[in-house]
Amino acid sequence: MRISLLPVLFLAVSAVHAAEPVDLSRLELFVDHHLIERLEGAELRLQQPRPAGAALAFDRAWEGAFCGYVTVFHDPANKMYRMYYRGLPEAGRDGSPTETTCYAESRDGIHWSKPELDIYEVAGGRANNVVLKDQTPASHNFSPFVDTRPGAAADERYKALGGTSESGLIAFVSGDGLHWRRLQKEPVFRDEGWVFDSQNVPFWSPAEAKYVLYYRRSPEGVRSVARATSEDFVHWSAPAQMTFGDVPAEHLYTNQTHPYFRAPHIYVGIAARFMPGRKVLSEEQARAIHVDPRYFGDISDAVLLTTRGGNRYDRTFMEAFVRPGIGWENWTSRTNYPALGVAQTGPAEMSFYVQRNYGQPTARLDRYTLRLDGFASAHAGYGGGELVTRPVVWPKAKDGKPRELCLNYSTSAAGGVRVEIQTTDGAAVPGYSLDDCQELIGDEIERVVTWKGGSDLAALAEQPVRLRFVLKDADIYSLQAR
């Protein structure tokens, strides 16, 4: 899972990046090349999520084998996680009346329950977890979020988009996340071409101070992503097709782009990569796992995308983030689709969720875990390596407290990390050289870097500097000056 094995790799920096040093008062992750000027004997490495078992079974009569397009988000006002997903026992036309929007909730992101809401009558009763039904085609891909925009109306605190190519995207609002109403009669967003037949993801971006939408758009028949923005959730900008750099075009069935909760200026997408016509199972194998006969002609896995706004994704890693895994049931069409959203499920742990066994009686949602910030890392092996950043800066402290450099890192027993602060021309700043640094050994989410003179960096605040990391059998996941 490596992007380079060259002994020395110089990374081009765009004119925009070169103009301003990186503000290290914000948490920065090693998911792209944004911080990096030089790697020597080191690399960016994609991490491997750990399976944590089933999170939710799609086992109610109104849910079933074709549940999909799952959204998970943290609701800070209610100190809980909310989950929304399509209920669909039998496959049919997109936006059909048989589709519903179902709901589950959790206090920890690990244990989920389906409350009996008594909002709609379904399957002859009202003791169900359905929050949208029979109104519009929006249940096909209903994608909600909690609106943290300053001044957002209390009765519109939750917002969502949903709809098909035929209907356009319809806006919904809610005051409690359970009872939803249309924001207006007409759809708020339309586009020409093969669009919207996927999960179309809106959110409020604190970094851009506007609403952002990432949605399905398929130029030249390849399932891809476009972006639009809005000041009011009603009037949207013209679409901008997302670009991916100099990498092969791949079908992305979902994009699942959202602000990472610890660094909301970085948008992370755990996307479904779709391989149409790439068939693994024989008809006999498909019958053995009771998959719908229309749904074993393609396969999928999950990949990692990132973006910092604008119409460019970073495909730093082309390898799978989550492979399908052992078992015929994992090699069917439309399975392995990640849910939208990442949840913190422990002091050092975060989780995301992946649909399994689509089109099968055993359809469910599984949970995967990573360390906090641990999508990817700057890594060096036993032989050692170095990473030098482009110019960085942190603001002067206003509260009189010291400024310190904090790392999320791990090493082996034989490994370690040392940090040198350099001037922009590469000379070590006196007192902050490599020899002055106390080696970091261990595995910690937050560790302050210290030198012989201590950890206080206040004297260097507001000055552009470079950071030189020397690693041996070690990973750095994120850093921040604070």
CSV table of C-alpha atoms in Angstrom, one decimal:
chain,number,residue,atom,x,y,z
A,1,MET,CA,0.0,0.0,0.0
A,2,ARG,CA,2.7,2.5,-1.0
A,3,ILE,CA,2.9,5.4,-3.3
A,4,SER,CA,6.7,5.5,-3.7
A,5,LEU,CA,9.7,3.3,-3.2
A,6,LEU,CA,12.2,5.9,-4.7
A,7,PRO,CA,15.1,6.7,-2.3
A,8,VAL,CA,14.3,10.4,-2.7
A,9,LEU,CA,11.1,11.9,-3.9
A,10,PHE,CA,10.6,15.6,-4.5
A,11,LEU,CA,6.9,16.6,-4.5
A,12,ALA,CA,5.7,19.5,-6.6
A,13,VAL,CA,3.8,22.2,-4.7
A,14,SER,CA,1.1,24.2,-6.5
A,15,ALA,CA,1.4,27.9,-6.8
A,16,VAL,CA,-1.4,28.4,-4.3
A,17,HIS,CA,0.3,26.2,-1.8
A,18,ALA,CA,3.7,27.9,-2.3
A,19,ALA,CA,2.2,31.3,-1.6
A,20,GLU,CA,1.2,30.7,2.0
A,21,PRO,CA,2.8,28.5,4.7
A,22,VAL,CA,0.5,25.8,6.2
A,23,ASP,CA,-1.3,26.9,9.3
A,24,LEU,CA,-0.4,24.3,11.9
A,25,SER,CA,-2.9,25.6,14.5
A,26,ARG,CA,-5.2,23.2,12.7
A,27,LEU,CA,-4.8,19.4,12.9
A,28,GLU,CA,-3.1,18.1,9.8
A,29,LEU,CA,-3.3,14.5,8.6
A,30,PHE,CA,-0.9,12.6,6.3
A,31,VAL,CA,-3.6,11.6,3.9
A,32,ASP,CA,-2.2,13.6,1.0
A,33,HIS,CA,1.0,15.6,0.0
A,34,HIS,CA,-0.3,18.9,1.3
A,35,LEU,CA,2.4,19.2,4.0
A,36,ILE,CA,5.2,17.4,2.3
A,37,GLU,CA,8.2,18.9,0.4
A,38,ARG,CA,10.6,16.0,0.5
A,39,LEU,CA,10.5,12.2,1.4
A,40,GLU,CA,13.7,10.2,1.6
A,41,GLY,CA,13.5,6.6,2.6
A,42,ALA,CA,9.9,7.3,3.8
A,43,GLU,CA,6.5,7.0,2.2
A,44,LEU,CA,2.8,7.7,2.7
A,45,ARG,CA,1.1,4.5,3.7
A,46,LEU,CA,-2.6,3.6,3.6
A,47,GLN,CA,-3.7,2.0,6.8
A,48,GLN,CA,-5.7,-1.2,7.1
A,49,PRO,CA,-9.1,-0.9,8.9
A,50,ARG,CA,-9.8,-3.7,11.4
A,51,PRO,CA,-13.2,-5.6,11.1
A,52,ALA,CA,-15.2,-5.1,14.3
A,53,GLY,CA,-18.2,-7.3,13.5
A,54,ALA,CA,-21.8,-6.6,12.6
A,55,ALA,CA,-23.3,-3.2,13.6
A,56,LEU,CA,-26.8,-3.5,12.4
A,57,ALA,CA,-28.9,-6.2,10.7
A,58,PHE,CA,-31.4,-5.1,8.0
A,59,ASP,CA,-33.9,-7.6,9.3
A,60,ARG,CA,-37.3,-5.8,9.6
A,61,ALA,CA,-40.0,-6.6,7.1
A,62,TRP,CA,-39.7,-3.1,5.6
A,63,GLU,CA,-35.9,-3.2,5.4
A,64,GLY,CA,-34.5,-6.3,3.7
A,65,ALA,CA,-31.9,-7.3,1.2
A,66,PHE,CA,-31.8,-4.0,-0.7
A,67,CYS,CA,-31.2,-1.6,2.1
A,68,GLY,CA,-28.6,0.9,1.2
A,69,TYR,CA,-27.1,4.4,1.1
A,70,VAL,CA,-26.5,4.6,4.8
A,71,THR,CA,-25.7,7.9,6.6
A,72,VAL,CA,-24.2,8.1,10.1
A,73,PHE,CA,-23.5,11.4,12.0
A,74,HIS,CA,-22.9,12.6,15.5
A,75,ASP,CA,-25.6,14.8,17.0
A,76,PRO,CA,-23.8,16.9,19.7
A,77,ALA,CA,-26.9,18.5,21.0
A,78,ASN,CA,-28.4,15.1,21.9
A,79,LYS,CA,-25.1,13.4,22.6
A,80,MET,CA,-25.8,10.5,20.3
A,81,TYR,CA,-25.2,9.1,16.8
A,82,ARG,CA,-28.0,8.9,14.3
A,83,MET,CA,-28.2,6.5,11.3
A,84,TYR,CA,-30.5,6.7,8.3
A,85,TYR,CA,-30.8,4.2,5.4
A,86,ARG,CA,-33.1,3.1,2.7
A,87,GLY,CA,-35.5,0.3,3.5
A,88,LEU,CA,-36.3,-1.9,0.5
A,89,PRO,CA,-37.3,-5.6,0.7
A,90,GLU,CA,-37.5,-6.2,-3.0
A,91,ALA,CA,-35.5,-4.4,-5.8
A,92,GLY,CA,-37.4,-2.2,-8.1
A,93,ARG,CA,-37.4,1.2,-9.9
A,94,ASP,CA,-35.4,3.9,-8.2
A,95,GLY,CA,-37.8,6.1,-6.2
A,96,SER,CA,-40.6,3.6,-6.1
A,97,PRO,CA,-43.3,3.8,-3.4
A,98,THR,CA,-41.9,0.6,-1.8
A,99,GLU,CA,-38.8,2.5,-0.6
A,100,THR,CA,-38.7,4.0,2.9
A,101,THR,CA,-36.2,5.8,5.0
A,102,CYS,CA,-35.3,3.9,8.2
A,103,TYR,CA,-33.6,5.2,11.4
A,104,ALA,CA,-31.4,3.8,14.1
A,105,GLU,CA,-29.5,5.5,17.0
A,106,SER,CA,-26.6,4.9,19.3
A,107,ARG,CA,-24.9,6.5,22.3
A,108,ASP,CA,-21.5,5.1,21.5
A,109,GLY,CA,-21.4,4.3,17.7
A,110,ILE,CA,-21.0,0.6,18.6
A,111,HIS,CA,-24.4,-0.6,19.9
A,112,TRP,CA,-27.4,0.5,17.7
A,113,SER,CA,-31.1,0.3,18.4
A,114,LYS,CA,-34.2,0.8,16.2
A,115,PRO,CA,-36.8,2.9,18.1
A,116,GLU,CA,-40.5,2.3,17.5
A,117,LEU,CA,-41.4,5.8,16.3
A,118,ASP,CA,-45.1,5.7,15.5
A,119,ILE,CA,-44.7,8.1,12.6
A,120,TYR,CA,-45.9,6.0,9.7
A,121,GLU,CA,-47.9,2.9,9.2
A,122,VAL,CA,-45.8,0.2,7.7
A,123,ALA,CA,-46.6,-3.5,7.2
A,124,GLY,CA,-49.9,-3.1,9.1
A,125,GLY,CA,-48.6,-1.3,12.1
A,126,ARG,CA,-47.0,1.9,13.4
A,127,ALA,CA,-44.4,0.3,15.7
A,128,ASN,CA,-41.5,0.8,13.3
A,129,ASN,CA,-38.4,2.9,12.7
A,130,VAL,CA,-39.5,4.6,9.5
A,131,VAL,CA,-39.0,8.4,9.2
A,132,LEU,CA,-40.0,9.0,5.6
A,133,LYS,CA,-42.5,7.1,3.4
A,134,ASP,CA,-44.9,7.6,0.4
A,135,GLN,CA,-44.1,11.2,-0.1
A,136,THR,CA,-41.4,11.5,-2.8
A,137,PRO,CA,-38.6,9.5,-4.5
A,138,ALA,CA,-36.3,11.0,-1.8
A,139,SER,CA,-36.2,7.7,0.2
A,140,HIS,CA,-34.2,6.2,-2.6
A,141,ASN,CA,-31.1,8.0,-1.4
A,142,PHE,CA,-32.1,10.3,1.5
A,143,SER,CA,-28.9,11.8,2.9
A,144,PRO,CA,-29.3,14.0,6.0
A,145,PHE,CA,-26.9,16.0,8.2
A,146,VAL,CA,-27.0,18.1,11.3
A,147,ASP,CA,-26.7,21.8,10.3
A,148,THR,CA,-24.1,23.5,12.4
A,149,ARG,CA,-24.3,26.8,10.5
A,150,PRO,CA,-24.4,29.7,12.9
A,151,GLY,CA,-27.9,31.1,13.0
A,152,ALA,CA,-29.6,28.0,11.6
A,153,ALA,CA,-33.3,27.9,12.5
A,154,ALA,CA,-34.1,25.4,15.3
A,155,ASP,CA,-36.9,23.8,13.3
A,156,GLU,CA,-34.5,23.3,10.4
A,157,ARG,CA,-31.6,22.1,12.4
A,158,TYR,CA,-31.5,18.8,10.4
A,159,LYS,CA,-31.3,19.0,6.6
A,160,ALA,CA,-31.3,16.4,3.8
A,161,LEU,CA,-31.3,16.0,0.1
A,162,GLY,CA,-32.8,13.1,-1.8
A,163,GLY,CA,-34.2,12.3,-5.2
A,164,THR,CA,-33.6,10.7,-8.6
A,165,SER,CA,-32.6,11.8,-12.1
A,166,GLU,CA,-36.2,12.3,-12.9
A,167,SER,CA,-37.2,14.3,-9.8
A,168,GLY,CA,-34.1,16.3,-9.1
A,169,LEU,CA,-32.8,16.7,-5.6
A,170,ILE,CA,-35.5,17.6,-3.1
A,171,ALA,CA,-34.6,19.5,0.1
A,172,PHE,CA,-36.0,18.4,3.5
A,173,VAL,CA,-35.7,19.9,7.0
A,174,SER,CA,-36.5,18.8,10.5
A,175,GLY,CA,-36.4,20.1,14.0
A,176,ASP,CA,-35.8,16.7,15.7
A,177,GLY,CA,-34.2,14.5,13.0
A,178,LEU,CA,-37.3,12.3,12.9
A,179,HIS,CA,-40.2,14.3,11.5
A,180,TRP,CA,-39.3,15.6,8.1
A,181,ARG,CA,-41.0,18.1,5.8
A,182,ARG,CA,-40.1,19.5,2.4
A,183,LEU,CA,-38.3,22.8,2.4
A,184,GLN,CA,-40.2,23.8,-0.7
A,185,LYS,CA,-42.4,22.1,-3.3
A,186,GLU,CA,-39.9,22.2,-6.2
A,187,PRO,CA,-36.5,20.5,-6.2
A,188,VAL,CA,-33.6,22.7,-5.2
A,189,PHE,CA,-31.1,21.2,-7.6
A,190,ARG,CA,-31.1,19.7,-11.1
A,191,ASP,CA,-28.5,18.7,-13.5
A,192,GLU,CA,-28.5,17.3,-17.0
A,193,GLY,CA,-27.3,13.8,-17.9
A,194,TRP,CA,-26.9,10.6,-15.9
A,195,VAL,CA,-27.0,12.0,-12.3
A,196,PHE,CA,-28.4,11.5,-8.8
A,197,ASP,CA,-28.8,7.6,-9.0
A,198,SER,CA,-26.5,7.3,-6.0
A,199,GLN,CA,-26.1,8.8,-2.5
A,200,ASN,CA,-25.8,12.6,-3.0
A,201,VAL,CA,-24.0,14.1,-0.1
A,202,PRO,CA,-24.7,17.6,1.4
A,203,PHE,CA,-23.2,19.2,4.5
A,204,TRP,CA,-22.4,22.6,6.1
A,205,SER,CA,-18.7,23.3,5.7
A,206,PRO,CA,-17.3,25.4,8.5
A,207,ALA,CA,-14.0,25.7,6.5
A,208,GLU,CA,-15.8,27.2,3.5
A,209,ALA,CA,-18.7,28.8,5.4
A,210,LYS,CA,-21.3,27.5,2.9
A,211,TYR,CA,-23.3,24.4,2.1
A,212,VAL,CA,-21.5,21.9,-0.1
A,213,LEU,CA,-22.9,19.0,-2.2
A,214,TYR,CA,-21.0,16.1,-3.7
A,215,TYR,CA,-23.2,14.2,-6.1
A,216,ARG,CA,-23.2,11.5,-8.8
A,217,ARG,CA,-22.4,12.8,-12.3
A,218,SER,CA,-21.3,10.5,-15.0
A,219,PRO,CA,-19.5,12.1,-17.9
A,220,GLU,CA,-18.8,9.7,-20.8
A,221,GLY,CA,-20.6,6.9,-19.0
A,222,VAL,CA,-18.1,6.6,-16.1
A,223,ARG,CA,-19.7,7.0,-12.6
A,224,SER,CA,-18.0,10.0,-11.1
A,225,VAL,CA,-18.6,13.0,-8.8
A,226,ALA,CA,-19.5,16.6,-9.2
A,227,ARG,CA,-19.7,19.4,-6.7
A,228,ALA,CA,-21.9,22.4,-6.1
A,229,THR,CA,-22.2,25.0,-3.3
A,230,SER,CA,-24.9,27.1,-1.7
A,231,GLU,CA,-25.4,29.9,0.7
A,232,ASP,CA,-28.9,29.0,1.7
A,233,PHE,CA,-29.5,25.3,0.8
A,234,VAL,CA,-31.9,26.4,-1.9
A,235,HIS,CA,-29.9,28.2,-4.6
A,236,TRP,CA,-26.9,26.2,-5.8
A,237,SER,CA,-24.0,27.0,-7.9
A,238,ALA,CA,-23.3,25.6,-11.3
A,239,PRO,CA,-21.8,22.1,-11.1
A,240,ALA,CA,-18.1,21.6,-11.1
A,241,GLN,CA,-16.9,18.1,-12.2
A,242,MET,CA,-14.4,16.7,-9.8
A,243,THR,CA,-10.9,15.8,-11.0
A,244,PHE,CA,-8.6,13.1,-9.7
A,245,GLY,CA,-5.2,14.0,-11.0
A,246,ASP,CA,-3.1,11.7,-13.2
A,247,VAL,CA,-4.7,8.4,-12.3
A,248,PRO,CA,-6.9,5.9,-14.2
A,249,ALA,CA,-10.6,6.7,-14.3
A,250,GLU,CA,-12.6,4.4,-12.1
A,251,HIS,CA,-16.3,4.0,-11.4
A,252,LEU,CA,-17.2,5.5,-8.0
A,253,TYR,CA,-20.7,4.4,-7.1
A,254,THR,CA,-20.7,6.5,-4.0
A,255,ASN,CA,-18.4,9.3,-2.8
A,256,GLN,CA,-19.3,9.6,0.9
A,257,THR,CA,-17.4,12.9,1.2
A,258,HIS,CA,-17.6,14.7,4.6
A,259,PRO,CA,-15.5,16.9,6.8
A,260,TYR,CA,-13.3,14.8,9.1
A,261,PHE,CA,-14.6,15.6,12.6
A,262,ARG,CA,-11.2,16.4,14.1
A,263,ALA,CA,-10.0,18.4,11.1
A,264,PRO,CA,-13.1,19.7,9.2
A,265,HIS,CA,-11.0,21.6,6.6
A,266,ILE,CA,-10.1,18.1,5.3
A,267,TYR,CA,-12.9,16.3,3.6
A,268,VAL,CA,-12.6,12.5,3.7
A,269,GLY,CA,-14.5,10.2,1.3
A,270,ILE,CA,-14.6,6.4,1.9
A,271,ALA,CA,-16.1,5.7,-1.5
A,272,ALA,CA,-17.5,2.6,-3.2
A,273,ARG,CA,-15.4,1.6,-6.2
A,274,PHE,CA,-17.5,-0.3,-8.7
A,275,MET,CA,-16.2,-2.8,-11.2
A,276,PRO,CA,-19.1,-3.3,-13.7
A,277,GLY,CA,-19.1,-6.7,-15.4
A,278,ARG,CA,-16.2,-8.0,-13.3
A,279,LYS,CA,-17.9,-11.3,-12.3
A,280,VAL,CA,-16.5,-13.7,-9.7
A,281,LEU,CA,-19.3,-16.1,-8.8
A,282,SER,CA,-20.7,-18.8,-10.9
A,283,GLU,CA,-24.5,-19.3,-11.0
A,284,GLU,CA,-24.1,-22.3,-8.7
A,285,GLN,CA,-22.2,-20.3,-6.1
A,286,ALA,CA,-24.7,-17.5,-6.4
A,287,ARG,CA,-27.6,-19.9,-5.7
A,288,ALA,CA,-25.7,-21.3,-2.7
A,289,ILE,CA,-25.7,-17.9,-0.9
A,290,HIS,CA,-29.2,-17.0,-2.1
A,291,VAL,CA,-28.3,-13.8,-3.7
A,292,ASP,CA,-30.8,-12.2,-6.0
A,293,PRO,CA,-29.9,-13.5,-9.5
A,294,ARG,CA,-29.7,-10.0,-10.9
A,295,TYR,CA,-27.0,-9.1,-8.4
A,296,PHE,CA,-23.8,-11.1,-8.8
A,297,GLY,CA,-22.5,-9.8,-12.2
A,298,ASP,CA,-20.3,-7.0,-10.7
A,299,ILE,CA,-18.0,-6.5,-7.7
A,300,SER,CA,-17.0,-3.6,-5.5
A,301,ASP,CA,-14.6,-2.5,-2.7
A,302,ALA,CA,-13.9,0.7,-0.8
A,303,VAL,CA,-11.2,3.3,-1.6
A,304,LEU,CA,-10.1,6.5,0.2
A,305,LEU,CA,-10.5,10.0,-1.3
A,306,THR,CA,-9.6,13.3,0.2
A,307,THR,CA,-10.1,16.9,-0.8
A,308,ARG,CA,-9.6,20.3,0.7
A,309,GLY,CA,-12.4,22.0,-1.2
A,310,GLY,CA,-12.6,23.0,-4.8
A,311,ASN,CA,-13.1,20.5,-7.6
A,312,ARG,CA,-10.1,18.3,-7.0
A,313,TYR,CA,-9.9,15.0,-5.2
A,314,ASP,CA,-6.6,13.5,-4.1
A,315,ARG,CA,-6.3,9.9,-5.1
A,316,THR,CA,-3.1,9.5,-3.1
A,317,PHE,CA,-3.8,5.8,-2.7
A,318,MET,CA,-5.2,3.7,-5.6
A,319,GLU,CA,-5.3,0.5,-3.5
A,320,ALA,CA,-8.4,-0.7,-1.8
A,321,PHE,CA,-9.1,0.7,1.7
A,322,VAL,CA,-11.4,-2.2,2.4
A,323,ARG,CA,-11.1,-5.4,0.4
A,324,PRO,CA,-14.2,-7.6,-0.1
A,325,GLY,CA,-12.7,-10.4,2.0
A,326,ILE,CA,-13.1,-14.1,2.3
A,327,GLY,CA,-16.5,-15.6,1.4
A,328,TRP,CA,-18.7,-15.7,-1.7
A,329,GLU,CA,-21.2,-13.4,-0.2
A,330,ASN,CA,-18.6,-10.6,-0.3
A,331,TRP,CA,-18.2,-10.8,-4.1
A,332,THR,CA,-21.7,-9.8,-5.3
A,333,SER,CA,-23.0,-6.7,-6.9
A,334,ARG,CA,-23.5,-3.6,-4.8
A,335,THR,CA,-22.0,-5.1,-1.6
A,336,ASN,CA,-19.1,-3.5,0.3
A,337,TYR,CA,-20.5,0.0,0.0
A,338,PRO,CA,-19.3,2.3,2.8
A,339,ALA,CA,-21.8,4.3,4.8
A,340,LEU,CA,-21.4,8.1,4.9
A,341,GLY,CA,-19.7,9.3,8.1
A,342,VAL,CA,-17.1,8.4,10.7
A,343,ALA,CA,-17.8,8.0,14.5
A,344,GLN,CA,-15.5,8.2,17.4
A,345,THR,CA,-16.0,5.0,19.4
A,346,GLY,CA,-13.3,5.2,22.0
A,347,PRO,CA,-10.6,7.5,23.4
A,348,ALA,CA,-8.2,6.3,20.7
A,349,GLU,CA,-10.6,4.8,18.2
A,350,MET,CA,-12.9,5.8,15.3
A,351,SER,CA,-15.3,3.6,13.3
A,352,PHE,CA,-16.9,3.6,10.0
A,353,TYR,CA,-19.5,1.2,8.5
A,354,VAL,CA,-19.7,-0.9,5.4
A,355,GLN,CA,-22.8,-2.6,3.8
A,356,ARG,CA,-22.4,-6.4,3.5
A,357,ASN,CA,-24.4,-9.1,1.7
A,358,TYR,CA,-26.4,-6.8,-0.6
A,359,GLY,CA,-29.2,-8.6,-2.4
A,360,GLN,CA,-29.0,-11.5,0.1
A,361,PRO,CA,-31.2,-12.6,3.1
A,362,THR,CA,-28.3,-11.8,5.4
A,363,ALA,CA,-27.9,-8.1,4.4
A,364,ARG,CA,-26.4,-6.1,7.2
A,365,LEU,CA,-24.0,-3.3,8.1
A,366,ASP,CA,-20.5,-4.1,9.5
A,367,ARG,CA,-18.3,-1.8,11.6
A,368,TYR,CA,-14.6,-1.2,11.0
A,369,THR,CA,-12.1,0.6,13.3
A,370,LEU,CA,-9.0,2.7,13.0
A,371,ARG,CA,-7.0,4.7,15.4
A,372,LEU,CA,-8.0,8.4,15.6
A,373,ASP,CA,-6.6,10.2,12.5
A,374,GLY,CA,-5.4,6.9,11.2
A,375,PHE,CA,-6.6,6.8,7.6
A,376,ALA,CA,-3.0,6.9,6.5
A,377,SER,CA,0.5,7.7,7.8
A,378,ALA,CA,4.0,9.0,7.0
A,379,HIS,CA,5.9,5.8,7.4
A,380,ALA,CA,9.5,4.6,7.5
A,381,GLY,CA,10.8,1.1,8.0
A,382,TYR,CA,13.6,-0.3,10.1
A,383,GLY,CA,16.2,1.2,7.8
A,384,GLY,CA,14.9,4.7,8.6
A,385,GLY,CA,13.7,7.6,6.6
A,386,GLU,CA,13.1,11.4,6.6
A,387,LEU,CA,10.2,13.7,5.8
A,388,VAL,CA,10.7,17.5,5.4
A,389,THR,CA,7.6,19.7,5.3
A,390,ARG,CA,7.1,22.8,3.2
A,391,PRO,CA,7.0,26.0,5.2
A,392,VAL,CA,4.6,25.9,8.2
A,393,VAL,CA,3.6,28.5,10.7
A,394,TRP,CA,1.5,28.7,13.9
A,395,PRO,CA,-0.1,31.8,15.4
A,396,LYS,CA,1.2,33.5,18.5
A,397,ALA,CA,-0.6,32.3,21.7
A,398,LYS,CA,-3.1,34.9,23.0
A,399,ASP,CA,-3.5,33.2,26.4
A,400,GLY,CA,0.1,33.3,27.4
A,401,LYS,CA,0.4,29.5,27.3
A,402,PRO,CA,3.3,27.9,25.5
A,403,ARG,CA,3.0,26.7,21.9
A,404,GLU,CA,3.9,23.0,21.6
A,405,LEU,CA,4.1,20.5,18.7
A,406,CYS,CA,1.9,17.5,19.3
A,407,LEU,CA,2.1,14.2,17.3
A,408,ASN,CA,-0.1,11.2,16.8
A,409,TYR,CA,2.4,8.5,16.2
A,410,SER,CA,3.5,4.9,16.8
A,411,THR,CA,6.8,3.1,16.8
A,412,SER,CA,8.1,-0.4,17.3
A,413,ALA,CA,10.3,-1.2,20.4
A,414,ALA,CA,13.3,-0.6,18.2
A,415,GLY,CA,12.0,2.4,16.4
A,416,GLY,CA,11.6,6.1,17.1
A,417,VAL,CA,10.8,9.6,15.9
A,418,ARG,CA,12.9,12.8,16.2
A,419,VAL,CA,12.0,16.3,15.0
A,420,GLU,CA,14.1,19.2,13.9
A,421,ILE,CA,12.8,22.7,13.3
A,422,GLN,CA,14.5,24.4,10.4
A,423,THR,CA,14.6,27.8,8.8
A,424,THR,CA,13.0,28.0,5.4
A,425,ASP,CA,16.4,27.5,3.8
A,426,GLY,CA,17.0,24.2,5.6
A,427,ALA,CA,19.3,25.3,8.5
A,428,ALA,CA,18.5,23.9,12.0
A,429,VAL,CA,17.1,26.5,14.4
A,430,PRO,CA,19.4,26.8,17.4
A,431,GLY,CA,18.0,24.7,20.3
A,432,TYR,CA,15.7,22.7,18.0
A,433,SER,CA,18.1,20.6,16.1
A,434,LEU,CA,17.8,16.8,15.6
A,435,ASP,CA,20.5,16.3,18.3
A,436,ASP,CA,18.5,18.5,20.7
A,437,CYS,CA,15.3,16.5,20.3
A,438,GLN,CA,14.2,13.9,22.8
A,439,GLU,CA,13.4,10.8,20.8
A,440,LEU,CA,9.7,9.7,20.8
A,441,ILE,CA,9.3,6.0,21.4
A,442,GLY,CA,5.9,4.5,22.0
A,443,ASP,CA,2.3,4.7,20.6
A,444,GLU,CA,0.2,7.8,21.5
A,445,ILE,CA,-2.6,9.8,20.1
A,446,GLU,CA,-1.2,13.0,21.6
A,447,ARG,CA,2.5,13.4,22.5
A,448,VAL,CA,4.3,16.7,22.9
A,449,VAL,CA,7.7,17.0,21.2
A,450,THR,CA,10.5,18.2,23.5
A,451,TRP,CA,14.0,19.4,22.9
A,452,LYS,CA,16.8,20.1,25.5
A,453,GLY,CA,15.4,23.5,26.1
A,454,GLY,CA,11.8,22.2,26.6
A,455,SER,CA,8.7,22.1,24.4
A,456,ASP,CA,7.7,25.8,24.2
A,457,LEU,CA,7.7,27.1,20.6
A,458,ALA,CA,6.2,30.5,21.4
A,459,ALA,CA,9.5,32.2,20.3
A,460,LEU,CA,9.0,30.8,16.8
A,461,ALA,CA,5.3,31.7,16.5
A,462,GLU,CA,4.3,33.5,13.3
A,463,GLN,CA,7.6,32.6,11.7
A,464,PRO,CA,7.7,30.3,8.6
A,465,VAL,CA,9.8,27.2,9.4
A,466,ARG,CA,10.1,23.7,8.1
A,467,LEU,CA,9.8,20.5,10.1
A,468,ARG,CA,12.2,17.7,9.5
A,469,PHE,CA,11.1,14.3,10.8
A,470,VAL,CA,13.5,11.4,11.1
A,471,LEU,CA,11.8,8.1,11.6
A,472,LYS,CA,12.8,4.5,12.2
A,473,ASP,CA,10.2,1.7,12.1
A,474,ALA,CA,7.6,4.4,12.9
A,475,ASP,CA,4.4,6.1,11.7
A,476,ILE,CA,3.1,9.6,12.1
A,477,TYR,CA,-0.6,10.0,11.5
A,478,SER,CA,-1.2,13.7,12.3
A,479,LEU,CA,0.4,16.7,13.9
A,480,GLN,CA,-0.7,20.1,15.3
A,481,ALA,CA,1.0,23.1,16.9
A,482,ARG,CA,-1.0,24.3,19.9
